[in-house]
Short mmCIF file of C-alpha atoms in Angstrom, two decimals:
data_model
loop_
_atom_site.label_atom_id
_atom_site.label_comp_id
_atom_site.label_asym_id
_atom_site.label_seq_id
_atom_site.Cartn_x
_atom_site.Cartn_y
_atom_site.Cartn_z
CA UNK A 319 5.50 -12.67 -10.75
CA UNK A 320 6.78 -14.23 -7.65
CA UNK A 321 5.58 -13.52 -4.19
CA UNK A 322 8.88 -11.54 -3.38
CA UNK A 323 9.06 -9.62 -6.60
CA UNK A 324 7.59 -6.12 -7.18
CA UNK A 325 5.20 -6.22 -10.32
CA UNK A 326 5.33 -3.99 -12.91
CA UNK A 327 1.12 -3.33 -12.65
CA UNK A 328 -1.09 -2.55 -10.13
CA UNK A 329 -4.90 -3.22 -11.12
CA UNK A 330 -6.85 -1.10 -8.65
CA UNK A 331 -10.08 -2.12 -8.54
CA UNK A 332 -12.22 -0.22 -5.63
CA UNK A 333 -15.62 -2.07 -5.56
CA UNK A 334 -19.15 -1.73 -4.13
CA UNK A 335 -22.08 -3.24 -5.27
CA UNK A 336 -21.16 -4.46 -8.29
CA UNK A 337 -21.58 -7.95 -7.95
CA UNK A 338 -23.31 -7.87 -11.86
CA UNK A 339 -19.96 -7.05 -13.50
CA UNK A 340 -17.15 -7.56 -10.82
CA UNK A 341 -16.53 -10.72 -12.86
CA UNK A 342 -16.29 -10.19 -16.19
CA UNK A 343 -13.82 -7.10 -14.76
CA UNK A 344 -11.82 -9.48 -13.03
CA UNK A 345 -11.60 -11.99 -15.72
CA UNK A 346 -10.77 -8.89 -17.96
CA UNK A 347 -7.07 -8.62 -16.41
CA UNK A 348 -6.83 -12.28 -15.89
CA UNK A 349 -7.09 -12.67 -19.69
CA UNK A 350 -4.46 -10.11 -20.39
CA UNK A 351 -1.56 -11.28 -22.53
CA UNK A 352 1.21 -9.34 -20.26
CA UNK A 353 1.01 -11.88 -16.53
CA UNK A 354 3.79 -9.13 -14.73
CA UNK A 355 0.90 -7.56 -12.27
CA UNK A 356 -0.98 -7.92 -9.41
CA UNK A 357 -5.03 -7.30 -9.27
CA UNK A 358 -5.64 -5.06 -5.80
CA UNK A 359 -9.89 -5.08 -4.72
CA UNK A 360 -11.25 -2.92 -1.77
CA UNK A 361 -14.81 -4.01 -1.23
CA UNK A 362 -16.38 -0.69 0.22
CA UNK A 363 -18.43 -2.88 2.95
CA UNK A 364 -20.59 -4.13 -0.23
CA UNK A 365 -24.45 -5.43 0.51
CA UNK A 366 -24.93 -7.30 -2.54
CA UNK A 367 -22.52 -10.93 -3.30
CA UNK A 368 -19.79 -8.77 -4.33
CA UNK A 369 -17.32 -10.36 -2.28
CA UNK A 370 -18.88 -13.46 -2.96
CA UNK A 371 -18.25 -13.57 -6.39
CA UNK A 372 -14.84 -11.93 -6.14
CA UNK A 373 -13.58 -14.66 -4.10
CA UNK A 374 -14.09 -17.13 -6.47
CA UNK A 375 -11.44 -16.38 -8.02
CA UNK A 376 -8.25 -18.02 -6.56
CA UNK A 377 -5.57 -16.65 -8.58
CA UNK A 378 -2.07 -15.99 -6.84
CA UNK A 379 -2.11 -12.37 -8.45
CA UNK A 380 -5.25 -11.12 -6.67
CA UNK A 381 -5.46 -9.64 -3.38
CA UNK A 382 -8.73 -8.76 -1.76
CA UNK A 383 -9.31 -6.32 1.29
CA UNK A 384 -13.08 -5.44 2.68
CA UNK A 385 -13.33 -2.17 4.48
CA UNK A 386 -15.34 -2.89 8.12
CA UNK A 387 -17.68 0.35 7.45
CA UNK A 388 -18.51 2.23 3.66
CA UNK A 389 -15.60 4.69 3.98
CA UNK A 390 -17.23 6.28 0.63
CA UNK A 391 -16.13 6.56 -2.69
CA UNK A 392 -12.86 8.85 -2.29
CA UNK A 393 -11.72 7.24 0.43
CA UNK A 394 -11.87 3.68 -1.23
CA UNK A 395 -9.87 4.96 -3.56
CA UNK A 396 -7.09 5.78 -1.71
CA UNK A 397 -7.31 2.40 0.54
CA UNK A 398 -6.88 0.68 -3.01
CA UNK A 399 -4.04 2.57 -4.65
CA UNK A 400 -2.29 2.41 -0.79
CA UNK A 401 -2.58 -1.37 -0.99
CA UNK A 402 -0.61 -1.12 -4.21
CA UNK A 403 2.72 -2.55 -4.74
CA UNK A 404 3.17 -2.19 -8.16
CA UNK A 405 5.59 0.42 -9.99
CA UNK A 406 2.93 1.78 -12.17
CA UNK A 407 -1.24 1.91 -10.83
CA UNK A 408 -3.77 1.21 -12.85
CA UNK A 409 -7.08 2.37 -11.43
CA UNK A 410 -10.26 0.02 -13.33
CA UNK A 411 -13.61 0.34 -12.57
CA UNK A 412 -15.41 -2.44 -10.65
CA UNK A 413 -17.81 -2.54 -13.62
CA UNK A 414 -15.09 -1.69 -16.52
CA UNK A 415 -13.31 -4.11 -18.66
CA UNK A 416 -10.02 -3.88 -19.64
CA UNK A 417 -9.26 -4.32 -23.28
CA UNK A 418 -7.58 -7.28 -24.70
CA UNK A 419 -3.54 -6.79 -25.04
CA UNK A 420 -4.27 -3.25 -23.25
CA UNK A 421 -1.07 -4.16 -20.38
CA UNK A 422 1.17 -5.32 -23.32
CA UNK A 423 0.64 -2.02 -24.85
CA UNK A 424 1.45 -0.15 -21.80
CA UNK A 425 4.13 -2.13 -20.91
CA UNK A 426 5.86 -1.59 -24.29
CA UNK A 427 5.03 2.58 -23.84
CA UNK A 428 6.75 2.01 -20.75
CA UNK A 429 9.72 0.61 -21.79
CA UNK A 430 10.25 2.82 -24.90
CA UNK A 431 10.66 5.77 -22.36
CA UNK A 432 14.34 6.41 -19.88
CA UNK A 433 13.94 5.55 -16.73
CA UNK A 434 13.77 9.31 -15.81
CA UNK A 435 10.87 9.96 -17.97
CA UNK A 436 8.78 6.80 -16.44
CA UNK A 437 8.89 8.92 -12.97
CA UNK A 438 6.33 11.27 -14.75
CA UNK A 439 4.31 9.09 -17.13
CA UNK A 440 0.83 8.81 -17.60
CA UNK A 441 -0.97 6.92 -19.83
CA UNK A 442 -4.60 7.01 -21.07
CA UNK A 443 -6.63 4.73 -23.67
CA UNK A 444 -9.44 4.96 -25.50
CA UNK A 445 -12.99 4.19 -24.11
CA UNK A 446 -15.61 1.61 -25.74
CA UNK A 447 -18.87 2.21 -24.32
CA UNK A 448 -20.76 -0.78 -23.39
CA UNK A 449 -24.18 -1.17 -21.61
CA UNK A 450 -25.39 -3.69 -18.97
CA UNK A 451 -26.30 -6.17 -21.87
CA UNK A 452 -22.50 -6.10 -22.97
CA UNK A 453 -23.73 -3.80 -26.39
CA UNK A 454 -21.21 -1.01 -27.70
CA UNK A 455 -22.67 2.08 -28.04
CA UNK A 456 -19.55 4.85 -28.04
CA UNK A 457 -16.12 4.85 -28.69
CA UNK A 458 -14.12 7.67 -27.01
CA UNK A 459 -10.20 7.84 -28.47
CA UNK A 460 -7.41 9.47 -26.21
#
C-alpha cells in the first residue's frame, strides 16, 4: 500500500492497558500473508507501557493516536473506527490475535461477492480461546 492509496483493511485496534499482549497483537497483523491494510491504535490515555511498546514498532502501515483523557471504552471505539481509512474495518482486540492467513481469507470472501453486495457484507470467524500463558482452551466456530 502506498501512502496515497486507500487500503483494502482497516485493523482497529482500541487499546488500554494492555501492554502484556499489545505485541504479540500487533505482530499478529504484521505477519499476515495479505500486506493491502493499514493497522489503526487509539491508546485510551493508557497507565501501563502500552504506548511504549506499541511504538516500537516502526512499520509504514501503522498509525498510532493517544486520546489526552480515558474517553472510556465506547467512545474509543468510535475514535478508532473514525481514524479508519480502509474500505472494509476490522475491529481486533488489543489483547486478541489474529489468525494466520485470516486477511487472505477475507479478502478472497470479498472479492467472490459484486460490488453491490460488498456494501452490506459482514464477515465473522471462528474464535480460539487462549489464556495469558498463550494455552488453547476453546474453540468457538462461526
Amino acid at each position: 500500500m502506498t501512502s496515497n492509496q486507500q487500503p483494502l483493511f482497516s485493523i482497529c485496534i482500541p487499546n488500554y492497558n494492555y501492554a502484556h499482549y499489545i505485541g504479540e497483537t500487533i505482530e499478529s497483523v504484521l505477519n499476515q500473508d495479505f500486506e493491502d491494510y493499514e493497522i489503526v491504535i487509539v491508546d485510551n490515555c493508557s497507565t501501563d507501557n502500552s504506548m511504549e511498546v506499541i511504538k516500537r514498532y516502526k512499520d509504514p502501515r501503522i498509525r498510532v493516536f493517544q486520546n489526552n483523557y480515558n474517553v472510556g471504552f465506547a467512545p474509543n471505539l468510535q475514535c478508532v473506527t473514525e481514524k479508519a481509512i480502509g474500505q472494509f474495518l476490522n475491529l481486533l482486540s488489543a489483547d486478541d490475535q489474529m489468525a494466520p492467513g485470516a486477511l487472505r481469507r477475507m479478502a478472497e470472501v470479498i472479492q467472490k461477492e459484486s460490488n453491490q453486495n460488498q456494501q452490506n457484507l459482514v464477515l465473522v470467524s471462528d474464535v480460539t480461546m487462549i489464556d495469558g500463558n498463550g494455552n488453547e482452551f476453546g474453540f468457538i466456530a462461526n
